[in-house]
CSV table of C-alpha atoms and ligand atoms in Angstrom, one decimal:
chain,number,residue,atom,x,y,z
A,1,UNK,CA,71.4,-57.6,66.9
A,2,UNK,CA,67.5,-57.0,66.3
A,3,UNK,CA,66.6,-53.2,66.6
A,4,UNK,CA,63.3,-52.7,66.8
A,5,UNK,CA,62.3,-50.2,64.3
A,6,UNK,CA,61.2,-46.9,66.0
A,7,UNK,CA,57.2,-46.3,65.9
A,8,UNK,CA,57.9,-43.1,63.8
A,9,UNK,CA,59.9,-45.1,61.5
A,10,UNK,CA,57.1,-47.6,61.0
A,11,UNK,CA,54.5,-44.8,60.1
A,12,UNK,CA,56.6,-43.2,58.0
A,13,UNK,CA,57.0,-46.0,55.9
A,14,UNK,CA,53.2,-46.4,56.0
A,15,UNK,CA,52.8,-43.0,54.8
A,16,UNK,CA,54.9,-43.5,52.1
A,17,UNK,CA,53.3,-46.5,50.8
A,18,UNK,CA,50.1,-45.5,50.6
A,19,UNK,CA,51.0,-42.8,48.9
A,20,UNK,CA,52.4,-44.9,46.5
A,21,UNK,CA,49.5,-47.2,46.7
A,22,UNK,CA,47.0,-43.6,46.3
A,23,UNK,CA,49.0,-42.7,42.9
A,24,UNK,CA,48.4,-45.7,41.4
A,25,UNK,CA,45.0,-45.7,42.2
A,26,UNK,CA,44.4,-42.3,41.2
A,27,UNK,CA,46.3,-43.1,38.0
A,28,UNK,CA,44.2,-45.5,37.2
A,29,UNK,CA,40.5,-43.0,37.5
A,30,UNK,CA,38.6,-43.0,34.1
A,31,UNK,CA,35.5,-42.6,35.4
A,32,UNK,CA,32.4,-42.2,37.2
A,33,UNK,CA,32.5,-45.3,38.9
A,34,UNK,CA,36.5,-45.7,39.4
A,35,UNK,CA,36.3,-42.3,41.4
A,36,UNK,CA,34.0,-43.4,43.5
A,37,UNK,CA,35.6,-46.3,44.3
A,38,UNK,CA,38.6,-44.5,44.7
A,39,UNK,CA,36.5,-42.3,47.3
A,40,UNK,CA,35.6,-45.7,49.6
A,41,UNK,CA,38.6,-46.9,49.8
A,42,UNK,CA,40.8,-43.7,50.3
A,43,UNK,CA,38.6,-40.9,51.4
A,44,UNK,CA,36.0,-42.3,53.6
A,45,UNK,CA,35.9,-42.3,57.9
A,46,UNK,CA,36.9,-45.7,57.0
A,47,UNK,CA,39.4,-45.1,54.8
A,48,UNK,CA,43.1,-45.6,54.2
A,49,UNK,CA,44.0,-42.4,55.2
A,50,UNK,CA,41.5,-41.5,58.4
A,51,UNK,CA,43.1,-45.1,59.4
A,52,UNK,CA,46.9,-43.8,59.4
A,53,UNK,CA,45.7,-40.3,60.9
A,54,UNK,CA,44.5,-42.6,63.7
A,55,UNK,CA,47.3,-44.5,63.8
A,56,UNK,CA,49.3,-40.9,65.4
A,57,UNK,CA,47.5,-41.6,68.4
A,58,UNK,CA,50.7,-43.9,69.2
A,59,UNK,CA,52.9,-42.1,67.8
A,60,UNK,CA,55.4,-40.8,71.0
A,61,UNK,CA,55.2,-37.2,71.6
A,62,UNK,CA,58.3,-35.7,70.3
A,63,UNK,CA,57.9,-37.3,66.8
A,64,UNK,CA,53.9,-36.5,66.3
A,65,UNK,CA,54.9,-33.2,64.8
A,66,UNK,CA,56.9,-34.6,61.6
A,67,UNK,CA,54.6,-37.9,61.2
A,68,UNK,CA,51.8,-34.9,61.6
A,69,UNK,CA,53.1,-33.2,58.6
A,70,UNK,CA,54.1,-36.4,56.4
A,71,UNK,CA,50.3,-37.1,56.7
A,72,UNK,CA,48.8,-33.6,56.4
A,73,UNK,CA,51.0,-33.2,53.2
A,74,UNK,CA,49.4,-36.1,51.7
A,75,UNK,CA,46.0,-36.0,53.2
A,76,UNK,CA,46.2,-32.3,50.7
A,77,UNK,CA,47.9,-33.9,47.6
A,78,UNK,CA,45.1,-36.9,47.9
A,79,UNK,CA,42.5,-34.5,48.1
A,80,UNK,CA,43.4,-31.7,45.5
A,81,UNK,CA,44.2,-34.3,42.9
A,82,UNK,CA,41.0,-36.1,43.7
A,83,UNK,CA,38.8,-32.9,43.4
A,84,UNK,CA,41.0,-31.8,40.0
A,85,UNK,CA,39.9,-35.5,38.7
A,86,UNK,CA,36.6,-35.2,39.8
A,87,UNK,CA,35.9,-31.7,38.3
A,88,UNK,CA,37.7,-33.4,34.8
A,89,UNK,CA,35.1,-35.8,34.8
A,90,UNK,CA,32.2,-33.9,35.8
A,91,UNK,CA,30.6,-33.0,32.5
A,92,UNK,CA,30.7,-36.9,31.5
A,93,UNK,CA,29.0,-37.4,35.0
A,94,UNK,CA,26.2,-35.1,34.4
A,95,UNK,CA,25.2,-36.5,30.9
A,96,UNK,CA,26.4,-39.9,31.0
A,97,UNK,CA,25.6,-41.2,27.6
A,98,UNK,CA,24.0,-39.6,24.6
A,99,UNK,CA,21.4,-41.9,22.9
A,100,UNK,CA,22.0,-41.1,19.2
A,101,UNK,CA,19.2,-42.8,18.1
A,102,UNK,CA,16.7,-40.4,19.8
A,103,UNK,CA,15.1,-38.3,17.6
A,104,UNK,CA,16.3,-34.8,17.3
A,105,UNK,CA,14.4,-31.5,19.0
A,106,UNK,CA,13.0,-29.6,16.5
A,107,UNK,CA,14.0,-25.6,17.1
A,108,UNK,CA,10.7,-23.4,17.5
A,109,UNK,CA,9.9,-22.6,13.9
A,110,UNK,CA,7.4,-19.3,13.2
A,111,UNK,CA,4.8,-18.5,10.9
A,112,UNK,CA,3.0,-15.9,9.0
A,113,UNK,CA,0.4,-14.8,10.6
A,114,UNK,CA,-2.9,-16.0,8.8
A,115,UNK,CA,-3.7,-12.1,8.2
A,116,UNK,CA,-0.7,-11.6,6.6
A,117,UNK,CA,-0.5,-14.4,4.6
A,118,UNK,CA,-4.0,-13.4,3.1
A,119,UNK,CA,-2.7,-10.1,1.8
A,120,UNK,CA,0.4,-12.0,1.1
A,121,UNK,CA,-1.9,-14.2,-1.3
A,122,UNK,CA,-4.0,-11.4,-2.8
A,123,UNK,CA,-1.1,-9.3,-4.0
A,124,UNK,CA,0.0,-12.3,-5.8
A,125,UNK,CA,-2.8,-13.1,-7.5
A,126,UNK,CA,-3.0,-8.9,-8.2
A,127,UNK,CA,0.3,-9.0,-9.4
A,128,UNK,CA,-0.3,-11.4,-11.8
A,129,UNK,CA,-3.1,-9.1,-13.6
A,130,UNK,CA,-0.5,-6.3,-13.5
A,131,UNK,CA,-1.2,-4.5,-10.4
A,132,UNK,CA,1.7,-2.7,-8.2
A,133,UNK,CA,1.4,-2.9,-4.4
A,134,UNK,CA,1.1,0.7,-2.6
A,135,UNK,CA,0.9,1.5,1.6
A,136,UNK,CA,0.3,4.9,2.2
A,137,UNK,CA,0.1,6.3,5.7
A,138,UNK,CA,-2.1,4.9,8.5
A,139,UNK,CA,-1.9,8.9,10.2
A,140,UNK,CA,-4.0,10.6,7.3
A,141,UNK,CA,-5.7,14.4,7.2
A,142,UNK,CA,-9.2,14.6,6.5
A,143,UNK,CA,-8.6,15.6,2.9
A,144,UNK,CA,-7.1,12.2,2.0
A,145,UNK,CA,-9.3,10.2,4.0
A,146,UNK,CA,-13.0,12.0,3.5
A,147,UNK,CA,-12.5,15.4,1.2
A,148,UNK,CA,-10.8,14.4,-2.2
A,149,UNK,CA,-13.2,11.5,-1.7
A,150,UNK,CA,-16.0,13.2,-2.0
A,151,UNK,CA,-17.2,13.4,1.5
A,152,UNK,CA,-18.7,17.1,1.4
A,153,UNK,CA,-18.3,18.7,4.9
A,154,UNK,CA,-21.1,18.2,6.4
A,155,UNK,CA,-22.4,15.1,4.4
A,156,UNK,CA,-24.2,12.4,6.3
A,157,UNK,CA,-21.9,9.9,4.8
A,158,UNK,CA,-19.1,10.8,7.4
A,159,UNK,CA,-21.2,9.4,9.8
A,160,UNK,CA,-21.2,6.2,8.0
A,161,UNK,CA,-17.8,5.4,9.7
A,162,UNK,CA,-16.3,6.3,13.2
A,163,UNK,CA,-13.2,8.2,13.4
A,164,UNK,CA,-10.5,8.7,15.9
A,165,UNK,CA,-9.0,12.2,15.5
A,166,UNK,CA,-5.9,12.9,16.9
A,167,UNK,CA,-5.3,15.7,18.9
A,168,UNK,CA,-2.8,18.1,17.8
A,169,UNK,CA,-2.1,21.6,18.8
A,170,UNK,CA,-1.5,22.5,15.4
A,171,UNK,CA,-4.4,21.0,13.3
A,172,UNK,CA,-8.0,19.2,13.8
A,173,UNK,CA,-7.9,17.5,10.9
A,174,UNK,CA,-5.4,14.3,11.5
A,175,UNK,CA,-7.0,11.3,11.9
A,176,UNK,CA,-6.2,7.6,12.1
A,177,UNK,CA,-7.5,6.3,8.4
A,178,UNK,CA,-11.0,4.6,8.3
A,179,UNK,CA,-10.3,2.9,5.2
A,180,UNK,CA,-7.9,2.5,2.6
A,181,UNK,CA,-9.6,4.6,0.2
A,182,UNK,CA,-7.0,7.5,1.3
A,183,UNK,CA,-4.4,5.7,-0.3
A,184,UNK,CA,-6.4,5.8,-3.5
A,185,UNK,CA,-6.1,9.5,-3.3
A,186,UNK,CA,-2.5,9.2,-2.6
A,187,UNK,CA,-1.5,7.2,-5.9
A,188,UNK,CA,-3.9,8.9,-8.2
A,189,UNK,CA,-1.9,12.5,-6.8
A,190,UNK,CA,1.2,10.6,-7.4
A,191,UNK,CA,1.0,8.7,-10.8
A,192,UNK,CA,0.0,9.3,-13.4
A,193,UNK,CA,-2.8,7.0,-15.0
A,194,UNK,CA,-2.7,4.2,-16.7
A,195,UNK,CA,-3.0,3.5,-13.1
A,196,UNK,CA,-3.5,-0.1,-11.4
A,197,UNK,CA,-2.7,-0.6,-8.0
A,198,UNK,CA,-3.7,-2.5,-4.9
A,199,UNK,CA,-3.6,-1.1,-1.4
A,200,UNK,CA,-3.4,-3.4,1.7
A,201,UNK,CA,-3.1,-1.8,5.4
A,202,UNK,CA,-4.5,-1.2,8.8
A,203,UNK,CA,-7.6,0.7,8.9
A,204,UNK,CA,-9.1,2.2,12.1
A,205,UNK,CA,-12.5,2.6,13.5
A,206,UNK,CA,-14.3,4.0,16.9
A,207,UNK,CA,-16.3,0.9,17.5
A,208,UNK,CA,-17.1,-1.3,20.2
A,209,UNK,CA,-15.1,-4.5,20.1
A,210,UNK,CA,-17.0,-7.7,19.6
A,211,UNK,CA,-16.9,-11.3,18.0
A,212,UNK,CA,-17.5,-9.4,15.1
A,213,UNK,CA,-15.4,-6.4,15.1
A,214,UNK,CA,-12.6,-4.5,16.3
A,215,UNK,CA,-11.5,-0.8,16.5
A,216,UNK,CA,-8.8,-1.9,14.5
A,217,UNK,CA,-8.5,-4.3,11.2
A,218,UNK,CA,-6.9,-4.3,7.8
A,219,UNK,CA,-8.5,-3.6,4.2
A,220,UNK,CA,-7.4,-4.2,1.0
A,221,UNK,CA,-8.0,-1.7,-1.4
A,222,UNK,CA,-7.6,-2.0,-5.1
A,223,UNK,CA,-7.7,0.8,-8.0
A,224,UNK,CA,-7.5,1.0,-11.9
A,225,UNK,CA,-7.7,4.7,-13.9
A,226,UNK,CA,-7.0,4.3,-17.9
A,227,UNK,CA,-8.6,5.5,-20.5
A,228,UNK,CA,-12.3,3.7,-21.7
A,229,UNK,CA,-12.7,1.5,-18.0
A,230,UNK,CA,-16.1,0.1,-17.5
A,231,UNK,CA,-18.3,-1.4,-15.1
A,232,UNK,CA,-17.2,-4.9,-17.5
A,233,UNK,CA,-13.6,-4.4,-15.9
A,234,UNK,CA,-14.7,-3.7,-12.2
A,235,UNK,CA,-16.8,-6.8,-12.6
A,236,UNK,CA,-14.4,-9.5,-14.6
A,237,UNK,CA,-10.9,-7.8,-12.0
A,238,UNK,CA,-13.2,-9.0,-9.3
A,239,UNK,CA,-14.5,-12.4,-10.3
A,240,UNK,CA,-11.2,-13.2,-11.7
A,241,UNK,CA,-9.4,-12.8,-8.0
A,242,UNK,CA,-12.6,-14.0,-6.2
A,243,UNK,CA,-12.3,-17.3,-8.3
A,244,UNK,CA,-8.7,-17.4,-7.6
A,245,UNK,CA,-9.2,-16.6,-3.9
A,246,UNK,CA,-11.7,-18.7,-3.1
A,247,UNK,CA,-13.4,-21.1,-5.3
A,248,UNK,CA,-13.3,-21.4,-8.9
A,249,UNK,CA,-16.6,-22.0,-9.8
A,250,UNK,CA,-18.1,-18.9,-8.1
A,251,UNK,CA,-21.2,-16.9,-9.0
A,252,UNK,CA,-21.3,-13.6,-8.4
A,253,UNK,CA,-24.3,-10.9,-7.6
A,254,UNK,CA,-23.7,-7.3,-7.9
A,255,UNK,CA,-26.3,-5.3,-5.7
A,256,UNK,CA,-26.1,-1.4,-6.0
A,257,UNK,CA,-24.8,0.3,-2.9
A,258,UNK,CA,-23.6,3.8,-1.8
A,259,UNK,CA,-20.2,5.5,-1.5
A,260,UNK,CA,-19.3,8.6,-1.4
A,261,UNK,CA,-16.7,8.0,-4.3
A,262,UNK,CA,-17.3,5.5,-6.7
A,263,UNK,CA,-21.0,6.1,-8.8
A,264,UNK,CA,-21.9,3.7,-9.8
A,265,UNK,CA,-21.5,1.8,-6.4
A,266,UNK,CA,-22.3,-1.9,-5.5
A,267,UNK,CA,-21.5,-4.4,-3.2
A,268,UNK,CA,-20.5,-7.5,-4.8
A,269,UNK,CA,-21.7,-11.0,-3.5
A,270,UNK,CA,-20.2,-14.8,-4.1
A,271,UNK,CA,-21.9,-17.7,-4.4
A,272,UNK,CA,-20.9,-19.5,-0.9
A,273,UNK,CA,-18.0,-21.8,-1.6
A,274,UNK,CA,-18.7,-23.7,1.8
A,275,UNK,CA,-22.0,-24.7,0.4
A,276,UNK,CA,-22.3,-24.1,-3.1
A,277,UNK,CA,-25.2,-21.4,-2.7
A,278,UNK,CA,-27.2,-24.0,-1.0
A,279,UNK,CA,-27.4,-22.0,2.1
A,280,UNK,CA,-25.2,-23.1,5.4
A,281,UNK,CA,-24.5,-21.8,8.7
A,282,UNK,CA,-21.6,-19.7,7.4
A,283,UNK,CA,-23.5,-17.8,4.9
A,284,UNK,CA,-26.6,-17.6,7.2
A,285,UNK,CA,-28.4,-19.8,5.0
A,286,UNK,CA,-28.7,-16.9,2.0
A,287,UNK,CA,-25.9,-18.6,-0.4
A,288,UNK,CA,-24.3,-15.9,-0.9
A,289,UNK,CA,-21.1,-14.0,0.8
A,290,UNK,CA,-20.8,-10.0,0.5
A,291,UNK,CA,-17.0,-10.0,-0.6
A,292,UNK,CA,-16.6,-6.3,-1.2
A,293,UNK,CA,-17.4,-2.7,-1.9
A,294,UNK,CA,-17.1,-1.2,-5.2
A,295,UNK,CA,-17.9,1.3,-7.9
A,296,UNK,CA,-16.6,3.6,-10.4
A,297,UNK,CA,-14.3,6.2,-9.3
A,298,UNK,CA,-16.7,9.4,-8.8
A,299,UNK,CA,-15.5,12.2,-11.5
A,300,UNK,CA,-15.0,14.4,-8.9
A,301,UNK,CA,-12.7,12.3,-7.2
A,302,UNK,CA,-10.8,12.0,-10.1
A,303,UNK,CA,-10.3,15.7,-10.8
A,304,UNK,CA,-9.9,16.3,-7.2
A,305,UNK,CA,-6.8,14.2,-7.5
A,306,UNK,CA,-5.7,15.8,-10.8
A,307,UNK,CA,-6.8,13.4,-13.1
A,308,UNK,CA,-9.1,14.6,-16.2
A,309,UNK,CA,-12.5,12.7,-16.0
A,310,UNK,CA,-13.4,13.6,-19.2
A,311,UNK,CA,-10.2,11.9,-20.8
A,312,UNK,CA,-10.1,8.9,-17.7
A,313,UNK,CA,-12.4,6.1,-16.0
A,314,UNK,CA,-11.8,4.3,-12.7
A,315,UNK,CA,-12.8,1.7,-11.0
A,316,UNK,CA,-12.1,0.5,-7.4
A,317,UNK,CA,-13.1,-2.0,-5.0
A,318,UNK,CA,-12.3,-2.9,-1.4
A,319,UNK,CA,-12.6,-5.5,1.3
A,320,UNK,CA,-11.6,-6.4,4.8
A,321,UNK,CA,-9.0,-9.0,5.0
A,322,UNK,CA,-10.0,-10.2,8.7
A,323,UNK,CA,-13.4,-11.3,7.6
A,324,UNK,CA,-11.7,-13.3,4.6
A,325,UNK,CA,-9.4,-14.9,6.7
A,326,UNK,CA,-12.4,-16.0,9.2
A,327,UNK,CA,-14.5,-17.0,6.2
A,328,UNK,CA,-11.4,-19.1,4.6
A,329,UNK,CA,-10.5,-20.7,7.9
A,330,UNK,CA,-13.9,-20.8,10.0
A,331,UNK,CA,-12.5,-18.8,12.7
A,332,UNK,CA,-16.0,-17.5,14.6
A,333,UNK,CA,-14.3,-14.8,16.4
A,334,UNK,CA,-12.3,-11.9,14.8
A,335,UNK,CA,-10.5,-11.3,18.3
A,336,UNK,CA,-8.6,-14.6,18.1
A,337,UNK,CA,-6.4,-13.3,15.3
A,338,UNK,CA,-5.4,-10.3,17.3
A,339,UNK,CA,-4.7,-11.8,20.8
A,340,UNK,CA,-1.8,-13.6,19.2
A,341,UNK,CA,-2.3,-16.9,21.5
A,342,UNK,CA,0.2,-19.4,20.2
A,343,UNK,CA,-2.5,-22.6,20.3
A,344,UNK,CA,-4.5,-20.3,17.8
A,345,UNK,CA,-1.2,-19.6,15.2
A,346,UNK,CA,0.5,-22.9,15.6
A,347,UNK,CA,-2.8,-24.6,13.6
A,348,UNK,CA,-1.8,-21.7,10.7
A,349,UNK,CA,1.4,-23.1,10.1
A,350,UNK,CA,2.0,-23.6,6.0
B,1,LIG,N1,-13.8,2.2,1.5
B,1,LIG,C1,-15.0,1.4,1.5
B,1,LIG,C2,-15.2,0.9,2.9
B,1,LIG,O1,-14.3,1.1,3.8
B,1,LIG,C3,-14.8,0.2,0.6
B,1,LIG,C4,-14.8,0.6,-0.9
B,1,LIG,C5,-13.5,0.8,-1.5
B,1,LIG,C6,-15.9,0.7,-1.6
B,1,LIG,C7,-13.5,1.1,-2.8
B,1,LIG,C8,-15.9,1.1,-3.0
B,1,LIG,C9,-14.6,1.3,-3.6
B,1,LIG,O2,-16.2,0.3,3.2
């Protein structure tokens, strides 16, 4: 005799093979593209399983509520295996495919800065004469920046620099260092001579800012004490690093000058290496570029500092390492190497 399988019999059976049917299809996910197809044909309005969960419609009443479980059981196994897969795959989704023949990203590299790298440079070609490096303090007292130096109290020469003073309950004398020259006081109380040292640092001025200057810039300083120096030394110590520096073939034109310190004092000139003394826009058409102070230590500075003058000679010299790095790179515009704008740096990488 034909019994008619019961409606609720039928669905079960349909709910078990598509389970069957789903499990071999999610089996069978490897990627991207199989999950989505997975998607459209299980997942979707149109899918296998919104078709069965239509299908209850006909289901009689008094069986709705164990074909309504069958289906809700496997309506949450297809869809927590599904998002478990999906999240498995997710990373290979996202980048796809790596192109291995792309080339690589270079990681951000630094530099020195160009200031740097210009005292860098000069204590190497100092060292190689025999000179040690020294730093001294940027926060100085009057004695080591103006007094030991020679500055009398109330000589004019103070006035030949601007100084910030710093206030202090204490004393009036500290002061942010004009020049380097201070340091010079500190080595010759520290050593003992032979002496021959160069000193590069920040050096601070009350001025106004312009193309041209700032309140704040860096010197290099250099001093020798021995027995029998001359104005010879001072003059072959500075062509020597001048040719080094900046052109072998230099001239050079030593003009009297005054500091406090040094006596004799000069300012020393170089041919222009831009355009051979012929006279260009860089060395306002004169040929020749002021390169840096200098003189023989003043006796008084030497005993000031402890060292016999009668027994001992000097000499020193110093110059501002911002206006060599404009001169060497044609930079028109001091503030550019303060203002740290990477487009300006990036073109300074060695
Ligand atoms: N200190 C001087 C200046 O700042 C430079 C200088 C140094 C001159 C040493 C002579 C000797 O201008």
């Amino acid at each position: 005799m034909f019994v008619p399988e019961s409606i609720a019999h039928i669905m079960l059976q349909k709910i078990s093979d598509l389970q069957s049917i789903i499990e071999a299809d999610l089996a069978a996910i490897v990627d991207a593209a199989s999950l989505e197809a997975f998607r459209l044909k299980h997942l979707v309005k149109k899918g296998t399983l919104q078709g069965l969960i239509d299908d209850l419609r006909s289901v009689p009443k008094e069986d709705k509520p164990t074909i309504g479980k069958a289906l809700n059981a496997l309506r949450s196994f297809v869809e927590e295996r599904y998002t478990t897969i999906e999240q498995s795959l997710e990373p290979r989704t996202l980048a796809p495919s790596i192109d291995v023949t792309l080339p690589g990203r270079r990681p951000p590299v630094g530099a020195i800065h160009p200031i740097h790298a210009m005292i860098d440079r000069t204590i190497e070609i100092f060292s190689s004469m025999g000179f040690d490096v020294a730093e001294g303090f940027e926060i100085e007292d009057d004695e080591h920046n103006f007094g030991k130096l020679n500055f009398a109290p109330d000589h004019p020469a103070r006035d030949m620099q601007d100084t910030f003073f710093i206030k202090s309950g204490v004393r009036s004398d500290v002061l942010l260092r004009t020049h380097t020259s201070s340091v010079q006081v500190r080595v010759m109380e520290a050593m003992k001579p032979p002496i021959r040292c160069i000193m590069p640092g920040k050096v601070y001025r009350n001025e106004a800012v312009s193309a041209r200057s700032l309140a704040e810039f860096h010197q290099i300083e250099g001093l020798a004490i021995d027995k029998h120096l001359s104005v010879a030394d001072l003059k072959a110590t500075i062509m020597e690093f001048a040719r080094k520096m900046y052109d072998a073939t230099a001239e050079f034109r030593f003009r009297t000058s005054y500091f406090p310190f040094t006596e004799p004092s000069m300012e020393v000139d170089m041919s222009c290496f831009l355009c051979s003394g012929k006279g260009c826009r860089i060395c306002k058409h004169s040929g020749w570029l002021e390169i840096c102070g200098a003189g023989m230590v003043h006796p008084n500075v030497l005993a000031a500092c402890g060292i016999d003058p009668e027994e001992y000679s000097g000499f020193a010299f110093g110059f501002g390492v911002e206006r060599v790095v404009m001169l060497l790179t044609g930079i028109d515009d001091i503030r550019l190497l303060y203002e740290n704008d990477i487009r300006v740096l990036r073109q300074f990488r060695s």
